[in-house]
PDB file of C-alpha atoms and ligand atoms in Angstrom:
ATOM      1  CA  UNK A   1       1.471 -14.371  -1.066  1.00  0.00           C
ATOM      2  CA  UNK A   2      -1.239 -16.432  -2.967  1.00  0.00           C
ATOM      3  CA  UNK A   3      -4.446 -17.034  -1.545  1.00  0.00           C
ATOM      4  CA  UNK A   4      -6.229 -20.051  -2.522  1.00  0.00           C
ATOM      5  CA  UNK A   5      -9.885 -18.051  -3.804  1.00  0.00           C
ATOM      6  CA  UNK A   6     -12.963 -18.463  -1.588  1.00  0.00           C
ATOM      7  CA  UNK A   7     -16.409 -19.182  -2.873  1.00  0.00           C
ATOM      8  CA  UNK A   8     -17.771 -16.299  -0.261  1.00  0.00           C
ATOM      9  CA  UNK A   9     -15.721 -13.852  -1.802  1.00  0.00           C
ATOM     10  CA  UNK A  10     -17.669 -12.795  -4.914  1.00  0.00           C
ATOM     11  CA  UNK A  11     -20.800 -12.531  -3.283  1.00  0.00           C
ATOM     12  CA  UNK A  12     -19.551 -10.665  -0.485  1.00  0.00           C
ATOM     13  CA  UNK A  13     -17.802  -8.176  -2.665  1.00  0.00           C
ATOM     14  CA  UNK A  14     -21.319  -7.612  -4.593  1.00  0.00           C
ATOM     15  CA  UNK A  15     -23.141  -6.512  -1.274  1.00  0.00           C
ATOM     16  CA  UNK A  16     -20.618  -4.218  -0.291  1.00  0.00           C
ATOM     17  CA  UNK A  17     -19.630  -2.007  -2.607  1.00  0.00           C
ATOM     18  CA  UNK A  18     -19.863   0.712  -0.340  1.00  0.00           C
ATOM     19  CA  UNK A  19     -16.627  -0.275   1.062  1.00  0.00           C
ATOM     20  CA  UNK A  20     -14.865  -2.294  -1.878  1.00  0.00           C
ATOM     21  CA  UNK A  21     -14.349  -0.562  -5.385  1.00  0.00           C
ATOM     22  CA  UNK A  22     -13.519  -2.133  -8.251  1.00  0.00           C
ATOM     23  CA  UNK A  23     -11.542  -1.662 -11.189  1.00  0.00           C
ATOM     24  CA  UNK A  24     -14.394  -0.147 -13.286  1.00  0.00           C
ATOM     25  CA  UNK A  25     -15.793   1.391 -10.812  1.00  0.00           C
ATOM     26  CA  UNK A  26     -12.344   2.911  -9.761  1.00  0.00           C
ATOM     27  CA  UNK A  27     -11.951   4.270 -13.123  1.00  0.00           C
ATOM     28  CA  UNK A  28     -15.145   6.048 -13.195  1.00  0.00           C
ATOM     29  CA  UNK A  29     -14.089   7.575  -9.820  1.00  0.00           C
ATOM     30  CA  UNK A  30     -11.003   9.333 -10.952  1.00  0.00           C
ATOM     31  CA  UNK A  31     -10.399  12.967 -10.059  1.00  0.00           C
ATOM     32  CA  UNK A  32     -13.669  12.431  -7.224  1.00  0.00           C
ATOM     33  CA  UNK A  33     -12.494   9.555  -4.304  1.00  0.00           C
ATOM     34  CA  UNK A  34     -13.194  12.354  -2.162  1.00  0.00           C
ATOM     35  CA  UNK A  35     -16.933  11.547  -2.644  1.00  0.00           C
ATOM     36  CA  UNK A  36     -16.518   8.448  -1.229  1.00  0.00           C
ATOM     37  CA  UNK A  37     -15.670   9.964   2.170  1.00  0.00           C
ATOM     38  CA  UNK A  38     -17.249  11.390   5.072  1.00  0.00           C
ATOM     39  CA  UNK A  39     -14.354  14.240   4.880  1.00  0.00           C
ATOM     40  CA  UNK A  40     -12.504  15.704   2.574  1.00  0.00           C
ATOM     41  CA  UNK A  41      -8.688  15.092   3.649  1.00  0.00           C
ATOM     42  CA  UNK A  42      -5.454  13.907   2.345  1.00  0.00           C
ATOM     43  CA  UNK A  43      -6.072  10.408   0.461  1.00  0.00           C
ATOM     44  CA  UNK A  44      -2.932   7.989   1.581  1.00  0.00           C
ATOM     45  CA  UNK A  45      -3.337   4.725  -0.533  1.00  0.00           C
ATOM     46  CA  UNK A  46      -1.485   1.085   0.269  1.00  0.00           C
ATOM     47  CA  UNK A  47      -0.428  -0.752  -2.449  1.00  0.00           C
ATOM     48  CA  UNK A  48      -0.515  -4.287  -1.562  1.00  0.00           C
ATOM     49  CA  UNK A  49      -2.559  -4.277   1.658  1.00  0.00           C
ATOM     50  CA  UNK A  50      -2.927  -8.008   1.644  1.00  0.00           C
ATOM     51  CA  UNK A  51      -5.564  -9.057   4.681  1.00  0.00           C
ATOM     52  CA  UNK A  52      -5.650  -5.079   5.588  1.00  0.00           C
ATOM     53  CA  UNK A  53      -4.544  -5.094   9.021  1.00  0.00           C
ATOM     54  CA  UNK A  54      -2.388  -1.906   8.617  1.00  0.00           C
ATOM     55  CA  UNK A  55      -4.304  -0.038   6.761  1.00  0.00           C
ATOM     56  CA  UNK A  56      -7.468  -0.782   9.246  1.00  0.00           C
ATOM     57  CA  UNK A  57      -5.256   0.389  12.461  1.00  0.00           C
ATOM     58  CA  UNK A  58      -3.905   2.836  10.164  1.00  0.00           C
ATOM     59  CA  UNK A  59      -7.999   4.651   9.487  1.00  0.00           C
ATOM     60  CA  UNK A  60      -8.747   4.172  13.353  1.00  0.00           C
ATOM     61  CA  UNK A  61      -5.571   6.074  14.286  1.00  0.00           C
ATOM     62  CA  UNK A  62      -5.816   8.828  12.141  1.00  0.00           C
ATOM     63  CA  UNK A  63      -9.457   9.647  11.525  1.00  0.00           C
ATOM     64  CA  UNK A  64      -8.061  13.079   9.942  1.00  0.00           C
ATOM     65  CA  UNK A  65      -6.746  10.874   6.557  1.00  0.00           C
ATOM     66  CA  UNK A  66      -9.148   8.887   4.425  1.00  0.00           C
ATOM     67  CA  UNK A  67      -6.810   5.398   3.884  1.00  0.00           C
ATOM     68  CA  UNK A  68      -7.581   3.072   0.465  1.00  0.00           C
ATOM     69  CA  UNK A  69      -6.002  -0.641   1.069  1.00  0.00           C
ATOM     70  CA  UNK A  70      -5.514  -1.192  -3.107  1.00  0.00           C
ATOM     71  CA  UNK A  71      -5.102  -5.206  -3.434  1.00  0.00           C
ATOM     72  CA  UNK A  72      -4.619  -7.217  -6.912  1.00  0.00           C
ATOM     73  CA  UNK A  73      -6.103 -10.803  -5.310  1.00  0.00           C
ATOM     74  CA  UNK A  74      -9.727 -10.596  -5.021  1.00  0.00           C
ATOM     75  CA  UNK A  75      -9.552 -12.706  -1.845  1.00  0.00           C
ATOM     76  CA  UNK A  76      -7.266 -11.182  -0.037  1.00  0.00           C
ATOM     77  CA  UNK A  77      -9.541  -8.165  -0.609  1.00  0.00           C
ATOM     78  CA  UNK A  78     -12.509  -9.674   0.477  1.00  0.00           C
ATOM     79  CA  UNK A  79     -10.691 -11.043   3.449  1.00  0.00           C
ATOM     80  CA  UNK A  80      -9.520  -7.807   4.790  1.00  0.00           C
ATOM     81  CA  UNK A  81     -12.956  -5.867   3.815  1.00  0.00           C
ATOM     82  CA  UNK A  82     -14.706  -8.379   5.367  1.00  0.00           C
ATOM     83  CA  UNK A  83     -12.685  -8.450   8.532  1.00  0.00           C
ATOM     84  CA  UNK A  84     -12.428  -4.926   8.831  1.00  0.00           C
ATOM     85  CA  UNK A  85     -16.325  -4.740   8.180  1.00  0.00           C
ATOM     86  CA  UNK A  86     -16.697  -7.035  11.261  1.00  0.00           C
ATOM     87  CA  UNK A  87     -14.944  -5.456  13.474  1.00  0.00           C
ATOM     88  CA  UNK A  88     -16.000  -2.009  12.812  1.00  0.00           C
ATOM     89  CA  UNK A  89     -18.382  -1.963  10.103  1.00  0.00           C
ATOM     90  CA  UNK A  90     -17.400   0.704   7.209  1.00  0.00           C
ATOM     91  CA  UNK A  91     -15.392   3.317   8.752  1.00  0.00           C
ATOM     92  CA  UNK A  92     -16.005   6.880   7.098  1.00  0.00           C
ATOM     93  CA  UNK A  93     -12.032   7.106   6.139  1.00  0.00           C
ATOM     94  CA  UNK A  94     -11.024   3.737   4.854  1.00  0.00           C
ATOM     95  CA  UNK A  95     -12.258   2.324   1.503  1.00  0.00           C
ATOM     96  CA  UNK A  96     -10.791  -0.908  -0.672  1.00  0.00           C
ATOM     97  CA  UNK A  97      -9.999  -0.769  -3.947  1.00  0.00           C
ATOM     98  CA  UNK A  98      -9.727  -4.178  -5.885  1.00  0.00           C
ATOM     99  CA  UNK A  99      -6.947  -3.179  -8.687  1.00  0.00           C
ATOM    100  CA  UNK A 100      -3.497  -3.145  -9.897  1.00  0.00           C
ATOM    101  CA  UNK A 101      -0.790  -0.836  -8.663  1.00  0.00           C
ATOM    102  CA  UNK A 102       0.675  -0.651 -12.121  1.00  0.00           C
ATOM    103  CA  UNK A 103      -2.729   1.226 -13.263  1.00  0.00           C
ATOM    104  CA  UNK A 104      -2.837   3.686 -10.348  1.00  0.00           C
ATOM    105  CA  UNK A 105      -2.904   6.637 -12.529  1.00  0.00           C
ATOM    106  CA  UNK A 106      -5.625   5.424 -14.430  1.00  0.00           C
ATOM    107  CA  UNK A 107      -7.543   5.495 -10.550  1.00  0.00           C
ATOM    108  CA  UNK A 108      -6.397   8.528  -9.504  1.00  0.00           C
ATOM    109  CA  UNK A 109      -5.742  12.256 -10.800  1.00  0.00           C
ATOM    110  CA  UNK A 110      -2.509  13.921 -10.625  1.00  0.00           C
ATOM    111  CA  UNK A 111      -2.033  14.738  -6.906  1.00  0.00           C
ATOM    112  CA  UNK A 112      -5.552  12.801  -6.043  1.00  0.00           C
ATOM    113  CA  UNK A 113      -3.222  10.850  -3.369  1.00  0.00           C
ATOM    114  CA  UNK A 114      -1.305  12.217  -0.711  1.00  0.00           C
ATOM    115  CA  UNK A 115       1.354   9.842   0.189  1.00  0.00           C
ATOM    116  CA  UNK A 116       1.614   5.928  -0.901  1.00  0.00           C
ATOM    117  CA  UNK A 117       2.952   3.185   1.416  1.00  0.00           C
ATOM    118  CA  UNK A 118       4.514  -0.011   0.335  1.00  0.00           C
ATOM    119  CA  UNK A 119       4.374  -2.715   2.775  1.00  0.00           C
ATOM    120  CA  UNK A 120       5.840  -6.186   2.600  1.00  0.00           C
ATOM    121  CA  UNK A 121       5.783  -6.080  -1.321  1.00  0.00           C
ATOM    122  CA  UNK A 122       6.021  -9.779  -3.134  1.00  0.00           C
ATOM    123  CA  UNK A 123       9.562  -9.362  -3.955  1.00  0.00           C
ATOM    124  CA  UNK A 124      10.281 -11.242  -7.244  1.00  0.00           C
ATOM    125  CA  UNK A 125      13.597 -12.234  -6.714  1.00  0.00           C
ATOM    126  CA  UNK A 126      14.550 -13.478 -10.578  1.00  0.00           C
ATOM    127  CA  UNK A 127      15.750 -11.198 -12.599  1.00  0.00           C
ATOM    128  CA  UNK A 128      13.343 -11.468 -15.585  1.00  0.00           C
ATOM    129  CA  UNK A 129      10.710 -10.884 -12.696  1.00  0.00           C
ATOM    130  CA  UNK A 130      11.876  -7.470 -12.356  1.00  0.00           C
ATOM    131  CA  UNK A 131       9.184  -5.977 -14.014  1.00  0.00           C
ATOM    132  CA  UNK A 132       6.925  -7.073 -11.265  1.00  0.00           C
ATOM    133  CA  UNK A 133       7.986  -5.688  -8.359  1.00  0.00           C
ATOM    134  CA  UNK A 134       6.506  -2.717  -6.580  1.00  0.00           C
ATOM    135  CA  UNK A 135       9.668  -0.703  -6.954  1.00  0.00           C
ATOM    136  CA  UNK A 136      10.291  -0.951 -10.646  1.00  0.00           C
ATOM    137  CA  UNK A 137      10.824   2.323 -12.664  1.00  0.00           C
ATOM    138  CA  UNK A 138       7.530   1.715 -14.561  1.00  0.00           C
ATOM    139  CA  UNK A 139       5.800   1.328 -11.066  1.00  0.00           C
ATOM    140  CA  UNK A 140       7.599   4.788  -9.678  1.00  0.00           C
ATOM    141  CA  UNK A 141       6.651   6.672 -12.467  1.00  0.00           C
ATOM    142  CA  UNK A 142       3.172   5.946 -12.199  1.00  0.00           C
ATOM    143  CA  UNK A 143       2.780   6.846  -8.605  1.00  0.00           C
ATOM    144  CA  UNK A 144       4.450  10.399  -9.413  1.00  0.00           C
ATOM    145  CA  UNK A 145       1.703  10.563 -12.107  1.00  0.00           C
ATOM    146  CA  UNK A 146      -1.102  10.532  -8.917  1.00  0.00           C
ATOM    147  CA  UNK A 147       1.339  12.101  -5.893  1.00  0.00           C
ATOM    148  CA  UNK A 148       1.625  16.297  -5.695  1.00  0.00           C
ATOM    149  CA  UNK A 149       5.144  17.597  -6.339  1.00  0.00           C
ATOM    150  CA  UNK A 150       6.391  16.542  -2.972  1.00  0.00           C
ATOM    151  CA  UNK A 151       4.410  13.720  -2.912  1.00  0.00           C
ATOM    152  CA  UNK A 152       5.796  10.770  -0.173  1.00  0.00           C
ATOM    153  CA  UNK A 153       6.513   6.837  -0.250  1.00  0.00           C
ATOM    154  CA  UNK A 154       6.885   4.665   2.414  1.00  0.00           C
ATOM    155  CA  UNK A 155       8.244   1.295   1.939  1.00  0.00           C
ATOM    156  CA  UNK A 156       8.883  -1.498   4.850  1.00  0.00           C
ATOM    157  CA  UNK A 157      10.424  -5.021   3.726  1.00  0.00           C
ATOM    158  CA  UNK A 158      12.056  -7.567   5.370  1.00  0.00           C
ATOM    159  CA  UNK A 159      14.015  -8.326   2.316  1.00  0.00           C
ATOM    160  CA  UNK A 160      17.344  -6.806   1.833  1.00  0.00           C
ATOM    161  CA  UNK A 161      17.673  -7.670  -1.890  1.00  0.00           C
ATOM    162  CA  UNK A 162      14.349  -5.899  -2.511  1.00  0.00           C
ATOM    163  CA  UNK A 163      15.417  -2.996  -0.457  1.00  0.00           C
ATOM    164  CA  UNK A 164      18.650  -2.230  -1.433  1.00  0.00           C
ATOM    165  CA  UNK A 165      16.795  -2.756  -5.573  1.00  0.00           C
ATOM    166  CA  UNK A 166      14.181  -0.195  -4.150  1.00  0.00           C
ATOM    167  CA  UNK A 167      16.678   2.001  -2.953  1.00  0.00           C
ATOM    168  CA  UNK A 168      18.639   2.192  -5.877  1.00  0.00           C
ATOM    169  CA  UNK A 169      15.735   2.628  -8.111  1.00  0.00           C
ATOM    170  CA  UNK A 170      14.628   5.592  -6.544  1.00  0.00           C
ATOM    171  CA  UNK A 171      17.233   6.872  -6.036  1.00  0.00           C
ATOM    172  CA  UNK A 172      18.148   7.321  -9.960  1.00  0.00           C
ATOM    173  CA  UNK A 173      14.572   8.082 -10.233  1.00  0.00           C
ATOM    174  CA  UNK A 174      15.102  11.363  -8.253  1.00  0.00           C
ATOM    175  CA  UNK A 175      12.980  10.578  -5.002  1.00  0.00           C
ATOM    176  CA  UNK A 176      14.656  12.318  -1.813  1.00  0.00           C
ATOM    177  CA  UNK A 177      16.007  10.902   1.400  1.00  0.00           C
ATOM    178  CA  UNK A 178      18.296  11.797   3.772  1.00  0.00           C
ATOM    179  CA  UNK A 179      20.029   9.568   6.760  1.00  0.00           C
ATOM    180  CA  UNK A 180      16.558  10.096   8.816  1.00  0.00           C
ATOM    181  CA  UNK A 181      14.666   8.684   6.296  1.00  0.00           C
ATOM    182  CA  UNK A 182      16.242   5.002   6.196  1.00  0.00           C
ATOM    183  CA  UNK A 183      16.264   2.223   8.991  1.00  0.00           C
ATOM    184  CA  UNK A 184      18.201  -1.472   8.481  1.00  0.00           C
ATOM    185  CA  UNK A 185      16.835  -2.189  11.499  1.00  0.00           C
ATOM    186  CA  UNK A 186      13.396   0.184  12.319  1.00  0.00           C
ATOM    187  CA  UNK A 187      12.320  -1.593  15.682  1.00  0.00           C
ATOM    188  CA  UNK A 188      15.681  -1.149  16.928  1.00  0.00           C
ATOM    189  CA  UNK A 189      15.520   2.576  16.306  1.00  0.00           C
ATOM    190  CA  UNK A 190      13.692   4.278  19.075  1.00  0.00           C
ATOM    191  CA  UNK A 191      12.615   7.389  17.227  1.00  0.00           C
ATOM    192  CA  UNK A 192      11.685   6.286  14.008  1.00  0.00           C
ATOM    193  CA  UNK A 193       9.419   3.449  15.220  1.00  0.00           C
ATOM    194  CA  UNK A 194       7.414   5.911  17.037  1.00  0.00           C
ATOM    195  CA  UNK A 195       4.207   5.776  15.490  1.00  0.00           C
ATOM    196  CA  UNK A 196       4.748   2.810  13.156  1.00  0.00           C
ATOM    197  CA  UNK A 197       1.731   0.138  12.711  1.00  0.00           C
ATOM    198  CA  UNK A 198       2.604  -2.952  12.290  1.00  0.00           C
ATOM    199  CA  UNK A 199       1.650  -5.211   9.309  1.00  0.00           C
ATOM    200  CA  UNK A 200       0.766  -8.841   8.897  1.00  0.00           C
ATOM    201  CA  UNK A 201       4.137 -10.002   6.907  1.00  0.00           C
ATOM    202  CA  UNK A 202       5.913  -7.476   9.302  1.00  0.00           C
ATOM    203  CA  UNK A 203       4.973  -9.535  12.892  1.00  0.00           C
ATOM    204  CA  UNK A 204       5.296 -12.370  11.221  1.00  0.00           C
ATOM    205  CA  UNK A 205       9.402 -11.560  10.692  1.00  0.00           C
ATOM    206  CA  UNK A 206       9.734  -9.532  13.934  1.00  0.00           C
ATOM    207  CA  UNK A 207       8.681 -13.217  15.560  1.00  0.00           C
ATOM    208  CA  UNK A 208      10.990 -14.768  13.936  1.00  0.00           C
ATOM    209  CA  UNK A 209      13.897 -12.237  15.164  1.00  0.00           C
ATOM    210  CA  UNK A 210      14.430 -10.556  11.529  1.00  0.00           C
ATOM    211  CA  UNK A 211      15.265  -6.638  10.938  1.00  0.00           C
ATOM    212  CA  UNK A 212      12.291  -4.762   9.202  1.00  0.00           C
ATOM    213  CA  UNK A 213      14.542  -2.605   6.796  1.00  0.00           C
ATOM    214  CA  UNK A 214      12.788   0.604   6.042  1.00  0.00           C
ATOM    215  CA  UNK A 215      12.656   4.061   4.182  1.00  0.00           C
ATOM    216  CA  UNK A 216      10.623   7.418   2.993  1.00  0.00           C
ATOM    217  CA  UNK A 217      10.945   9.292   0.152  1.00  0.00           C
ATOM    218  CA  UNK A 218       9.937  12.271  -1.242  1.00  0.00           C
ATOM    219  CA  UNK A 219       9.342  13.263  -4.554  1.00  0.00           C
ATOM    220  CA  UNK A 220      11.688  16.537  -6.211  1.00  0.00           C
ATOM    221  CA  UNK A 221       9.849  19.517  -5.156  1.00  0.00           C
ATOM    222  CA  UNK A 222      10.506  21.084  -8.534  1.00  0.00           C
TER     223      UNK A 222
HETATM  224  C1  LIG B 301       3.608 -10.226   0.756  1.00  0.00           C
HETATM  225  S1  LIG B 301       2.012  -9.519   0.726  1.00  0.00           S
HETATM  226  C2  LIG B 301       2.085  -8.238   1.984  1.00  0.00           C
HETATM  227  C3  LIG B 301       0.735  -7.861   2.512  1.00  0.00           C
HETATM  228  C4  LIG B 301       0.701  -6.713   3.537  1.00  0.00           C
HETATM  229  N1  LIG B 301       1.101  -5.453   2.933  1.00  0.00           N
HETATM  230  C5  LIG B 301       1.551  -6.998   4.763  1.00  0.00           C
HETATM  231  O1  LIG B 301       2.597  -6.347   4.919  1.00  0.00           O
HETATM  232  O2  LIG B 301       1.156  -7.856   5.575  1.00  0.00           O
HETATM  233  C6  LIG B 301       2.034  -8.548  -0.779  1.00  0.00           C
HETATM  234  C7  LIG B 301       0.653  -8.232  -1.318  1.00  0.00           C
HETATM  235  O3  LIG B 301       0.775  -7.373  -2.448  1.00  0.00           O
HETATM  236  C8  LIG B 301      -0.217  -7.741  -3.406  1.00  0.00           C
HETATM  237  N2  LIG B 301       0.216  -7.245  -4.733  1.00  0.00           N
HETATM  238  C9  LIG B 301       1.236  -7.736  -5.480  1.00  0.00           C
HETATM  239  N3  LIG B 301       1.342  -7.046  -6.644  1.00  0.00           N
HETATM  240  C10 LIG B 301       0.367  -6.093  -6.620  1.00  0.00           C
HETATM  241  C11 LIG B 301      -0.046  -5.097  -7.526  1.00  0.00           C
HETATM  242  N4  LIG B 301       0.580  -4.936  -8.712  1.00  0.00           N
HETATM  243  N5  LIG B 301      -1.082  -4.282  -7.192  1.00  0.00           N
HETATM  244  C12 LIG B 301      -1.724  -4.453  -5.995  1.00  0.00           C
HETATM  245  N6  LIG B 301      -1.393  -5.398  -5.100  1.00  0.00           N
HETATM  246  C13 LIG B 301      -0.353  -6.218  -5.401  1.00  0.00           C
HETATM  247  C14 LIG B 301      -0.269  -9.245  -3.289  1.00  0.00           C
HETATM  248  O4  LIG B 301      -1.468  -9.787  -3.810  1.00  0.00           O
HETATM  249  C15 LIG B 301      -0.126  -9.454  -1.782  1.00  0.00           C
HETATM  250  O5  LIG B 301      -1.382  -9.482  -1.139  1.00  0.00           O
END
């Protein structure tokens, strides 16, 4: 998803920094994000959040976690701070972070973050893309670098290439998952949906009839 950039979107980001942190300023937080919140509680971070819907339903549901929405486009982050700003103002649980996935660990301390979710990730099907997507062994290896031992992913797509890449990759990586933790199909499977919020890219596909594969891993409790 490319979003065409919006002159607001600077300017906007510049008042609010109480809700939207950037790179540098993400950087300089490392090893204290819990500052940043009301409560200290498990940190779950999106990678990708896009215009932020989840992760907005995500901090109203569970006012016990404090939810980052981590976004590489500065406009898509402006759009979903700016949405979720209007409709609630700046919840005490939910912060934006304006950065790239690939440099999580320099963001975050060793087991700073709780559990990551991948949502809907771009998924770069040519081969000398690889490198790009979400999934790639570079990409895993940083999120270990931020997760505790038995730190979890969760990862929706509607993409079946992408899925059955992600699968495989963490699976040679080491990450854990048994039968329950994989859906081909998760809103035909009563139990598993329970709970789920539902992303942007994700209603758009359920409209249009498609499965939402899904799976969560856990890191080797070593
Ligand atoms: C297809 S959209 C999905 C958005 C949202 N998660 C959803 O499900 O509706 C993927 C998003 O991931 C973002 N993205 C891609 N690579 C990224 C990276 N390395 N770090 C952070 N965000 C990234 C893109 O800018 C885009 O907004």
């Amino acid at each position: 998803m490319h979003l065409r950039s919006k002159p607001w979107a600077q300017p906007w980001l510049a008042e609010h920094t109480d809700l939207v942190i950037d790179q540098t300023r993400a950087q300089a937080q490392r090893g204290k994000w819990q500052q940043l919140f009301d409560k200290r509680q498990p940190i779950h971070l999106e990678i990708g959040s896009g215009k932020g819907q989840f992760i907005k339903e995500m901090a109203k549901q569970h006012p016990d976690i404090n939810y980052i929405g981590m976004e590489i486009q500065e406009t898509a982050v402006a759009i979903a701070a700016r949405k979720s700003f209007e409709e609630v103002g700046v919840l005490p649980n939910l912060r934006y972070l304006y950065g790239n996935g690939s440099g999580v660990e320099t963001y975050f301390e060793p087991a700073e973050v709780q559990k990551i979710y991948l949502n809907f990730s771009d998924p770069w099907p040519k081969k000398r893309h690889e490198s790009r997507r979400l999934t790639y062994p570079s990409f895993l290896r940083s999120y270990q670098a931020v997760l505790p031992a038995a730190g979890e992913i969760e990862f929706k797509t509607d993409n079946r290439h992408l899925f059955e890449y992600s699968l495989l990759t963490m699976l040679n990586f080491g990450l854990q998952m048994t039968p329950a933790d994989l859906s081909l199909d998760l809103h035909a499977d009563e139990d598993k949906v329970a709970g789920n919020v539902e992303t942007e890219y994700e209603q758009k596909f359920l409209a249009k009839g498609q499965p939402i594969y899904w799976l969560r891993a856990h890191l080797e409790d070593k």
